[in-house]
Tab-separated table of N, CA and C in Angstrom:
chain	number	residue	atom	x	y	z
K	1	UNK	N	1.088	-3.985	-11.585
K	1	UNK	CA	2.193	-4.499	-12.375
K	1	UNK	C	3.005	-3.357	-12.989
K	2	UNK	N	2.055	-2.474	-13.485
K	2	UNK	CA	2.857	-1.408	-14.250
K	2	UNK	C	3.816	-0.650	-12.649
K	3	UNK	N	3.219	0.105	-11.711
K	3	UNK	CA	4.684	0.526	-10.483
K	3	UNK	C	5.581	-0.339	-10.497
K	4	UNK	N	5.410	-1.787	-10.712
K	4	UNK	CA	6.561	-3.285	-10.120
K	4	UNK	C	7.129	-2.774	-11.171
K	5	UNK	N	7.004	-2.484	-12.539
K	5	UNK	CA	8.011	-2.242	-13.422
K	5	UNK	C	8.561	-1.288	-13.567
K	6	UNK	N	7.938	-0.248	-13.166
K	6	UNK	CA	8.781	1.031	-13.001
K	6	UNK	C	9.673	1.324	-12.636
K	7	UNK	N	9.325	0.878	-10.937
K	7	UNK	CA	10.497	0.661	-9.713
K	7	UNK	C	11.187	-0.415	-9.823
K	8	UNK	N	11.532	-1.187	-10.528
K	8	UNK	CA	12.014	-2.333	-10.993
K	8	UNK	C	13.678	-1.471	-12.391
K	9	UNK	N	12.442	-0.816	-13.221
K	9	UNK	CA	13.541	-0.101	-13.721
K	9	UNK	C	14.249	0.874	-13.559
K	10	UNK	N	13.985	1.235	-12.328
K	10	UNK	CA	14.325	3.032	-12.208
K	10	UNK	C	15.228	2.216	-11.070
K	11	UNK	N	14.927	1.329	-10.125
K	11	UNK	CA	16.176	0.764	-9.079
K	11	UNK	C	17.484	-0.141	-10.422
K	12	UNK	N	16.935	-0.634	-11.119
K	12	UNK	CA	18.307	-1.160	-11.601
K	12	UNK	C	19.167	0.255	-12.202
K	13	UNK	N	18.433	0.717	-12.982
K	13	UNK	CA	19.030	2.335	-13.472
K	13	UNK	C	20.199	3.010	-12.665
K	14	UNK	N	19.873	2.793	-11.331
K	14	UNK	CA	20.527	3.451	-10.298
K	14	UNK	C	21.444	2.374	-9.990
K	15	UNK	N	21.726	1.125	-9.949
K	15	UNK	CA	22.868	0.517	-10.047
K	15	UNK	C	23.750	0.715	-10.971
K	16	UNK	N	24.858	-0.330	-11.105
K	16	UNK	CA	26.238	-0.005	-12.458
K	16	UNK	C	25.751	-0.842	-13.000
K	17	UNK	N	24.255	-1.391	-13.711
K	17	UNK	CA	23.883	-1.731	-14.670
K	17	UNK	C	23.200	-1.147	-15.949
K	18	UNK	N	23.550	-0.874	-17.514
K	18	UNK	CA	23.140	-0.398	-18.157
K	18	UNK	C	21.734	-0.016	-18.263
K	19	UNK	N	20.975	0.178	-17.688
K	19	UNK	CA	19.079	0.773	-17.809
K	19	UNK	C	19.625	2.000	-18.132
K	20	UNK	N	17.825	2.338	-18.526
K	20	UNK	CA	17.374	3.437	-18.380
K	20	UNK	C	15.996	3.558	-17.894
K	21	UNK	N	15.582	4.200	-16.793
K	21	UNK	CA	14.458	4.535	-16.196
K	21	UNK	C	13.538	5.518	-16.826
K	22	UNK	N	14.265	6.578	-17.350
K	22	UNK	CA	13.299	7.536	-17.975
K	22	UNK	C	12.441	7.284	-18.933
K	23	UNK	N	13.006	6.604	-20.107
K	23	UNK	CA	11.921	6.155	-21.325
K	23	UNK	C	10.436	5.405	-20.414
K	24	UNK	N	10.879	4.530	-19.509
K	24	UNK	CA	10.140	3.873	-18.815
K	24	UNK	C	8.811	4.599	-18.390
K	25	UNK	N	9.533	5.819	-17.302
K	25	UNK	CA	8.378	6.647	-16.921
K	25	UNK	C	7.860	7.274	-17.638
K	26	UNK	N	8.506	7.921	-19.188
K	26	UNK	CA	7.599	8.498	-20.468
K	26	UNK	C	6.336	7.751	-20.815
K	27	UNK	N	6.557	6.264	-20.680
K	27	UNK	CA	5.841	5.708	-21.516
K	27	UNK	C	4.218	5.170	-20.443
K	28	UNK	N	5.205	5.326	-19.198
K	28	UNK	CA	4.011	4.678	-18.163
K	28	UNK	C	3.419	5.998	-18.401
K	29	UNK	N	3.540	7.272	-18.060
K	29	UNK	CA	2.870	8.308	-18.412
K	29	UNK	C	2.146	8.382	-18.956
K	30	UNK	N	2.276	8.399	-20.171
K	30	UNK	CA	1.775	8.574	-21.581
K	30	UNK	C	0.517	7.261	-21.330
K	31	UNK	N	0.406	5.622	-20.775
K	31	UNK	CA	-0.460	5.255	-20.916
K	31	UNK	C	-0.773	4.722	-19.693
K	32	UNK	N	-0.578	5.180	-18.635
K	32	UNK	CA	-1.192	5.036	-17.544
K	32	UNK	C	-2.386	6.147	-16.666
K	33	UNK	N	-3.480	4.946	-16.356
K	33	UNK	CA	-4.362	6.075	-15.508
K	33	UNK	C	-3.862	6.584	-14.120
K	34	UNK	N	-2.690	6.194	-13.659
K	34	UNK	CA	-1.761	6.578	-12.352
K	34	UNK	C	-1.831	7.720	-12.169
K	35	UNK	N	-1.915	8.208	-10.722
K	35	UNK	CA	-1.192	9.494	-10.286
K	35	UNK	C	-0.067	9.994	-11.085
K	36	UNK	N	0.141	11.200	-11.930
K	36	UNK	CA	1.827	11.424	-11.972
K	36	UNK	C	2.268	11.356	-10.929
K	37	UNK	N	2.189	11.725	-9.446
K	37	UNK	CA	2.600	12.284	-8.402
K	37	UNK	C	3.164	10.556	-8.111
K	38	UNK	N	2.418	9.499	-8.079
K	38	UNK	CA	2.433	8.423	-7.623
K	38	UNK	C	3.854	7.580	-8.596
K	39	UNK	N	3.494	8.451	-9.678
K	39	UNK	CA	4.740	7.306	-10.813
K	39	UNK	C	6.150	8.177	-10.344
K	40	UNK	N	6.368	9.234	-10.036
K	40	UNK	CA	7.413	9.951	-10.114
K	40	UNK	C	7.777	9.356	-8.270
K	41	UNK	N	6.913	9.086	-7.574
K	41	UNK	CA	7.063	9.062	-6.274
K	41	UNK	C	7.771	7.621	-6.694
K	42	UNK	N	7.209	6.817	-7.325
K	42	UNK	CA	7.515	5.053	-7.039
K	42	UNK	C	9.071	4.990	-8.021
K	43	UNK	N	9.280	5.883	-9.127
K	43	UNK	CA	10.366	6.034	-9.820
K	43	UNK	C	11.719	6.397	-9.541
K	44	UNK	N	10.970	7.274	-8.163
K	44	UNK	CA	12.604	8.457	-7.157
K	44	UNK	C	12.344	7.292	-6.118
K	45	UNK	N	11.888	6.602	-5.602
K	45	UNK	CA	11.870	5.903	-5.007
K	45	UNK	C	12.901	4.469	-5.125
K	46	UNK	N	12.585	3.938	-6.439
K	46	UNK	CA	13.267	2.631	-6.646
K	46	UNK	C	14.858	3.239	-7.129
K	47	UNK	N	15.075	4.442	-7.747
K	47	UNK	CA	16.083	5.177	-8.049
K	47	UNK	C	17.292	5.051	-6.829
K	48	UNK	N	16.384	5.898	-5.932
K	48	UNK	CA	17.102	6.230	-4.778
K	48	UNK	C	17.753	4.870	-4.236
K	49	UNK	N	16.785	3.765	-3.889
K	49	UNK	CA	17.202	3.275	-3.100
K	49	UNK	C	18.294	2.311	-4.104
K	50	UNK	N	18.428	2.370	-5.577
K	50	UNK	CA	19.345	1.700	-6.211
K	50	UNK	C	20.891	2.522	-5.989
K	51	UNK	N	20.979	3.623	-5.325
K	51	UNK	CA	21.925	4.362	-4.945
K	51	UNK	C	22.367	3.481	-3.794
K	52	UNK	N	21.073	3.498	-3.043
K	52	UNK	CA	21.785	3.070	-1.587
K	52	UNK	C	22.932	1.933	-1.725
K	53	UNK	N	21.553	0.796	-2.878
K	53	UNK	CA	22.791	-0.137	-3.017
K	53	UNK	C	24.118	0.016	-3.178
K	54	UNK	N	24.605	0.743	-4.094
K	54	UNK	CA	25.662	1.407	-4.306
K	54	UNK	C	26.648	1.875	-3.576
K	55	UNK	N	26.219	2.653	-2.757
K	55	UNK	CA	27.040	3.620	-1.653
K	55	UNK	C	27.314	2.096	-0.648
K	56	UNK	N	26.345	1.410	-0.314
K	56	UNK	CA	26.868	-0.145	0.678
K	56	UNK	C	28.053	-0.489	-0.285
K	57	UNK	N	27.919	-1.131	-1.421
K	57	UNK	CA	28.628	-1.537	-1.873
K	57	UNK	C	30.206	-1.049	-1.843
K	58	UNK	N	29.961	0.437	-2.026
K	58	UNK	CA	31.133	1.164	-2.244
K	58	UNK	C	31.930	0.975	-0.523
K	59	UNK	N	30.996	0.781	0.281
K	59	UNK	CA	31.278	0.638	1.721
K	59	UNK	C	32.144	-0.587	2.100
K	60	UNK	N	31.559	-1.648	1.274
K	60	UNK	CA	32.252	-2.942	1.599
K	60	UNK	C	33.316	-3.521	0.411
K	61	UNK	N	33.627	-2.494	-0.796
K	61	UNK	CA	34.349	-2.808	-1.941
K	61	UNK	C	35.626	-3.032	-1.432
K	62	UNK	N	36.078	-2.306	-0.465
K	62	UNK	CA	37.423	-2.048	-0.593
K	62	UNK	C	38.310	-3.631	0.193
K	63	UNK	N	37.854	-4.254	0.437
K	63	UNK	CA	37.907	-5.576	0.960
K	63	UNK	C	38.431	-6.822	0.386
K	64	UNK	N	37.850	-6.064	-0.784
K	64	UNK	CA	37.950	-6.899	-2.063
K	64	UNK	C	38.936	-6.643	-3.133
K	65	UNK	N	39.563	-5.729	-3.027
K	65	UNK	CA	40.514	-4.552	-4.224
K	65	UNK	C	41.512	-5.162	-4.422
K	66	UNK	N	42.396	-6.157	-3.321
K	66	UNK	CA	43.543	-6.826	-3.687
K	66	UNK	C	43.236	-8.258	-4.383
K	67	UNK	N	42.350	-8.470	-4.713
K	67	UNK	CA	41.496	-10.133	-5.401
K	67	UNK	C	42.196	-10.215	-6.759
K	68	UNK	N	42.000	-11.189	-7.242
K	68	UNK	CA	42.694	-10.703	-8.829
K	68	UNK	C	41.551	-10.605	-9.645
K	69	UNK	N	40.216	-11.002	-9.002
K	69	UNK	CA	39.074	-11.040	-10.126
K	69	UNK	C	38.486	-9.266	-9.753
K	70	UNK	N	39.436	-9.000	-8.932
K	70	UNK	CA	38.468	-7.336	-9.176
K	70	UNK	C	38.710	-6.362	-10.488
K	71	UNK	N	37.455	-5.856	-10.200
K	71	UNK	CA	37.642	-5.245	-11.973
K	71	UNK	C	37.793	-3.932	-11.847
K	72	UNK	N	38.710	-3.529	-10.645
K	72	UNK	CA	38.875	-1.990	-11.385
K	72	UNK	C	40.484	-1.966	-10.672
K	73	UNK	N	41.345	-1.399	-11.194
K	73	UNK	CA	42.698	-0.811	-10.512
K	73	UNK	C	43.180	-0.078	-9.661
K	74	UNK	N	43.686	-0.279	-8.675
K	74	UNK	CA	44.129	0.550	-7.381
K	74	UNK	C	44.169	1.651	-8.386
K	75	UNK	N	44.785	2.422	-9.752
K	75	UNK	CA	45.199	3.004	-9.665
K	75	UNK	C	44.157	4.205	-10.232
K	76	UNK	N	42.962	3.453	-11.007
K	76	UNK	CA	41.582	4.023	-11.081
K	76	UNK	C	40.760	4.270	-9.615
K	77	UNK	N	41.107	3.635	-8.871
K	77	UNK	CA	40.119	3.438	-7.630
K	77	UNK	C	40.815	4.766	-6.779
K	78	UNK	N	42.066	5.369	-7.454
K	78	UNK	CA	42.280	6.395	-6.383
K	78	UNK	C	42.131	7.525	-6.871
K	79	UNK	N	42.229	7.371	-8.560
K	79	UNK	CA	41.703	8.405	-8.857
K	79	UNK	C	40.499	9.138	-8.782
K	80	UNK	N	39.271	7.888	-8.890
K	80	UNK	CA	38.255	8.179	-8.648
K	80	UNK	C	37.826	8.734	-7.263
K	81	UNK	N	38.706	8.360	-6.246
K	81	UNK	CA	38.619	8.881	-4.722
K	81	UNK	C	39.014	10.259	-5.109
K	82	UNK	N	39.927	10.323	-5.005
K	82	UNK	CA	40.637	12.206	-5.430
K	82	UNK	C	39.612	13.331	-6.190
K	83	UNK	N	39.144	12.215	-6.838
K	83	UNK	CA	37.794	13.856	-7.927
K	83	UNK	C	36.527	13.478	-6.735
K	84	UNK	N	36.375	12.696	-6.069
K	84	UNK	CA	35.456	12.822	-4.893
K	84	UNK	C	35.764	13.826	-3.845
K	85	UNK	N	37.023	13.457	-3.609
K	85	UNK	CA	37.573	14.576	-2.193
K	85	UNK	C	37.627	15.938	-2.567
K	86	UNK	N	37.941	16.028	-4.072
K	86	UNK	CA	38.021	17.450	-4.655
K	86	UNK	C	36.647	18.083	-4.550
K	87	UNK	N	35.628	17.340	-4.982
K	87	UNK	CA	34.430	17.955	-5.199
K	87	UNK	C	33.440	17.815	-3.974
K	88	UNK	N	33.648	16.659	-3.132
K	88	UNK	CA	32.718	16.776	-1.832
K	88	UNK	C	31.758	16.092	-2.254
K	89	UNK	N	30.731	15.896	-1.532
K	89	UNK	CA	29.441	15.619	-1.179
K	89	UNK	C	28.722	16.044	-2.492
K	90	UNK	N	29.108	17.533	-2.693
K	90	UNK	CA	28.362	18.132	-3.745
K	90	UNK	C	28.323	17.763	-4.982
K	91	UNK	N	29.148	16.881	-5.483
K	91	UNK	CA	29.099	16.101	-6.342
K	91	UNK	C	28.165	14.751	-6.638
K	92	UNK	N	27.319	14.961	-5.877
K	92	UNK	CA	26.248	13.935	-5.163
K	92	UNK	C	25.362	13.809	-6.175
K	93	UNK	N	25.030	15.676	-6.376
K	93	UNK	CA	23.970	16.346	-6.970
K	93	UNK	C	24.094	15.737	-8.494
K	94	UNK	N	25.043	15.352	-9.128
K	94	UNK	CA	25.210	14.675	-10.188
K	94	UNK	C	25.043	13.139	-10.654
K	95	UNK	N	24.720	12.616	-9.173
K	95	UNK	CA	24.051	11.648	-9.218
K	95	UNK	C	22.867	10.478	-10.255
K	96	UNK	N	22.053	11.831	-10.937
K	96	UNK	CA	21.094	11.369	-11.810
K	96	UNK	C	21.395	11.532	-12.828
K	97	UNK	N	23.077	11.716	-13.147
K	97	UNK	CA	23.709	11.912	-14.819
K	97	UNK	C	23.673	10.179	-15.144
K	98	UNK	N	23.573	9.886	-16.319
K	98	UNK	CA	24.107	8.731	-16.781
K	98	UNK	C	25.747	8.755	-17.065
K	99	UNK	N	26.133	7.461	-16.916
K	99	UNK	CA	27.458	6.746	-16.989
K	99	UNK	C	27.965	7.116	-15.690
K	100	UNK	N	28.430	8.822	-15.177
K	100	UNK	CA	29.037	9.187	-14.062
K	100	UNK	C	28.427	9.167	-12.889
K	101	UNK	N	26.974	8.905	-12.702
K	101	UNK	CA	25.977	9.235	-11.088
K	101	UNK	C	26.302	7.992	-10.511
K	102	UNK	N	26.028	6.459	-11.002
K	102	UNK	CA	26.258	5.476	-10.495
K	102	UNK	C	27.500	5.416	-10.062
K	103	UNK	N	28.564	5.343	-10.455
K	103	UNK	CA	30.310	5.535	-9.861
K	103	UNK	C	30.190	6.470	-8.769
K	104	UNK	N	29.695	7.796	-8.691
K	104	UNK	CA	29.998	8.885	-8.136
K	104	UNK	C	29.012	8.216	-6.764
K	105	UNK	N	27.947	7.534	-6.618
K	105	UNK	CA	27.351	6.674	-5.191
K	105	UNK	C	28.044	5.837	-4.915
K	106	UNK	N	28.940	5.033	-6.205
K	106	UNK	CA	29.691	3.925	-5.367
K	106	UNK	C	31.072	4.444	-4.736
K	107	UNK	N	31.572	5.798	-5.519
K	107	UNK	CA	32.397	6.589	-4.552
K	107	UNK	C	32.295	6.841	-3.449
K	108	UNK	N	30.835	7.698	-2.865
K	108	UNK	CA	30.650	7.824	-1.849
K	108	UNK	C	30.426	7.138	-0.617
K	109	UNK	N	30.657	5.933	-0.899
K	109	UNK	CA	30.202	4.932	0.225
K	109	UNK	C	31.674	4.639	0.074
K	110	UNK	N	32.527	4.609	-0.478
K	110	UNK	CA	33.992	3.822	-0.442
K	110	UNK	C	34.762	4.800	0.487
K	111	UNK	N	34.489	5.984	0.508
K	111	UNK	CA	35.025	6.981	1.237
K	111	UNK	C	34.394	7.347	2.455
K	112	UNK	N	33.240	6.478	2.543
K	112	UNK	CA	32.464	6.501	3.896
K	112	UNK	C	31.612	7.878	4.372
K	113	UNK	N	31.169	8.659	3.106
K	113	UNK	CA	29.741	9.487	3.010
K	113	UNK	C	29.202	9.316	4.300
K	114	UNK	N	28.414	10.008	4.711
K	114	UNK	CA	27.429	10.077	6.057
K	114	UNK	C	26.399	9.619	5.200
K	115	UNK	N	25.784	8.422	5.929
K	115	UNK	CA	24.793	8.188	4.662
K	115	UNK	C	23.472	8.985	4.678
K	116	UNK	N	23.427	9.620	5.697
K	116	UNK	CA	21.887	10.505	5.895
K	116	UNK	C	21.801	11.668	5.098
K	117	UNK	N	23.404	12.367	5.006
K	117	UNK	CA	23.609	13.432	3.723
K	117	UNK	C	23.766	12.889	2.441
K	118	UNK	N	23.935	11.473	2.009
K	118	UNK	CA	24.219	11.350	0.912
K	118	UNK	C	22.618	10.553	0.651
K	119	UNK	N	21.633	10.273	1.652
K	119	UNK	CA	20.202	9.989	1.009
K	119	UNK	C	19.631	11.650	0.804
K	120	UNK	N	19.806	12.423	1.356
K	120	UNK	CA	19.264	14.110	1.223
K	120	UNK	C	19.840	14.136	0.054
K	121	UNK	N	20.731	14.438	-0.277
K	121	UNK	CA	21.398	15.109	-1.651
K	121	UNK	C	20.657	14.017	-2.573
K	122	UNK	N	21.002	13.182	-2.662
K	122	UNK	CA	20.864	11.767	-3.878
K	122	UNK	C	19.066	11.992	-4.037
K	123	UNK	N	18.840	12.463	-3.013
K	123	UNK	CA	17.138	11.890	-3.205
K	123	UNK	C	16.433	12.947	-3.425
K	124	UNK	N	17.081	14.438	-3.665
K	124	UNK	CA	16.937	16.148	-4.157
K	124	UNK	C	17.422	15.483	-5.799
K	125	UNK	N	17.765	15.481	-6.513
K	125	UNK	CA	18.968	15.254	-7.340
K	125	UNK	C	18.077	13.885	-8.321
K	126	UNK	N	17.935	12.948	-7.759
K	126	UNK	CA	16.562	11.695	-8.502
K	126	UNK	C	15.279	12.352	-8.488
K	127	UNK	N	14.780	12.805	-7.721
K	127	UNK	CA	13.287	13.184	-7.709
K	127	UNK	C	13.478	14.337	-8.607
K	128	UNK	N	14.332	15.335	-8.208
K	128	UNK	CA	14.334	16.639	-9.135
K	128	UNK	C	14.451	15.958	-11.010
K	129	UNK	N	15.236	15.302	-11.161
K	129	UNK	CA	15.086	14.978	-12.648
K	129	UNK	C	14.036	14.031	-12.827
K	130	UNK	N	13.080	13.051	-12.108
K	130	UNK	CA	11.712	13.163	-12.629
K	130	UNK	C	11.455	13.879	-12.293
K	131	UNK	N	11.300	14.670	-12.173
K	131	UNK	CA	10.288	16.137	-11.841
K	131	UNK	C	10.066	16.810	-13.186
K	132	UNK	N	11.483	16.630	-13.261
K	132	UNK	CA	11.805	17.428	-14.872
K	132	UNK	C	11.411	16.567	-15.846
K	133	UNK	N	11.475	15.513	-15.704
K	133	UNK	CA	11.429	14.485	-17.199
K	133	UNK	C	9.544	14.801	-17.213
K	134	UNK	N	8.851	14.861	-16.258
K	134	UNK	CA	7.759	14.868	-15.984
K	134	UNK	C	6.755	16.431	-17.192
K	135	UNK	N	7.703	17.162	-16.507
K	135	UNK	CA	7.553	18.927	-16.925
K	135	UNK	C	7.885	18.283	-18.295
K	136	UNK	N	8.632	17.947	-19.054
K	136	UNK	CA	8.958	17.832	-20.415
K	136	UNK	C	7.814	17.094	-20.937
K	137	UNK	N	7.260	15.865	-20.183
K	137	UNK	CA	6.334	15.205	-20.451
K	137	UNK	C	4.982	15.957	-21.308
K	138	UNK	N	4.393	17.111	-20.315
K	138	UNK	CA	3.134	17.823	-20.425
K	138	UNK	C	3.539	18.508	-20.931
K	139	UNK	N	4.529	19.269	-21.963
K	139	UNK	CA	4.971	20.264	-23.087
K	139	UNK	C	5.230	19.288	-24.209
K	140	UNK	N	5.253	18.118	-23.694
K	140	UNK	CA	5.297	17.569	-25.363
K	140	UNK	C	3.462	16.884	-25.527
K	141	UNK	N	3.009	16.624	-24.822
K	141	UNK	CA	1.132	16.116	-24.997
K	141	UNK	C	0.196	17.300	-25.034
């Protein structure tokens, strides 16, 4: 039960829904007899693939842009393309920021990312910050 919730929170995290995954894995940490290796694996895991959602989405958004119930503006939607094209792929790596990582996957799928480079980068980039939240973990116990 405790992984179902992990990966439960660490995949919504990675959608454009308000979570947060990290407190989550602090706390499974802190009172779980789990592998770390296993919580950080099931955490970059549900993470990642809440990207994927994302990048599809961003794949099939544009379909939808002239609707009147869509909620963002041609004129946001191009801006947000333009700081993508400016920065590339490599902007990927920012992925595991809050507020900007989720937009910046649904960018990349709207602009049609290779999705095999944008699971490499995205999935360097989630695992690397549990990695880190992890390292912070055992300097604070």
């Amino acid at each position: 039960m405790t992984l179902l919730l992990l990966f439960l929170s660490a995949f919504g995290a990675a959608t454009l829904l308000p979570l947060q995954s990290e407190m989550v894995l602090l706390g499974v940490l802190a009172s779980s007899s789990q592998a770390a290796w296993l919580l950080i694996a099931v955490a970059s895991v549900g993470n990642i693939l809440g990207s994927c959602v994302n990048w599809y989405l961003g794949l099939k958004i544009e379909q939808y842009k002239n609707k009147k119930w869509f909620p963002v503006s041609e004129s946001k939607m191009q801006q947000a393309q333009e700081v993508y094209r400016k920065y590339g792929y490599w902007s990927l790596l920012l992925s595991w920021v809050p507020v900007i990582g989720d937009p910046i996957t649904l960018i990349a799928g709207l602009l049609k990312e290779n999705f095999i480079r944008f699971l490499v980068i995205v999935s360097l980039a989630k695992t690397g910050r549990y990695i880190f939240i992890y390292l912070i973990f055992l300097k604070m116990v």
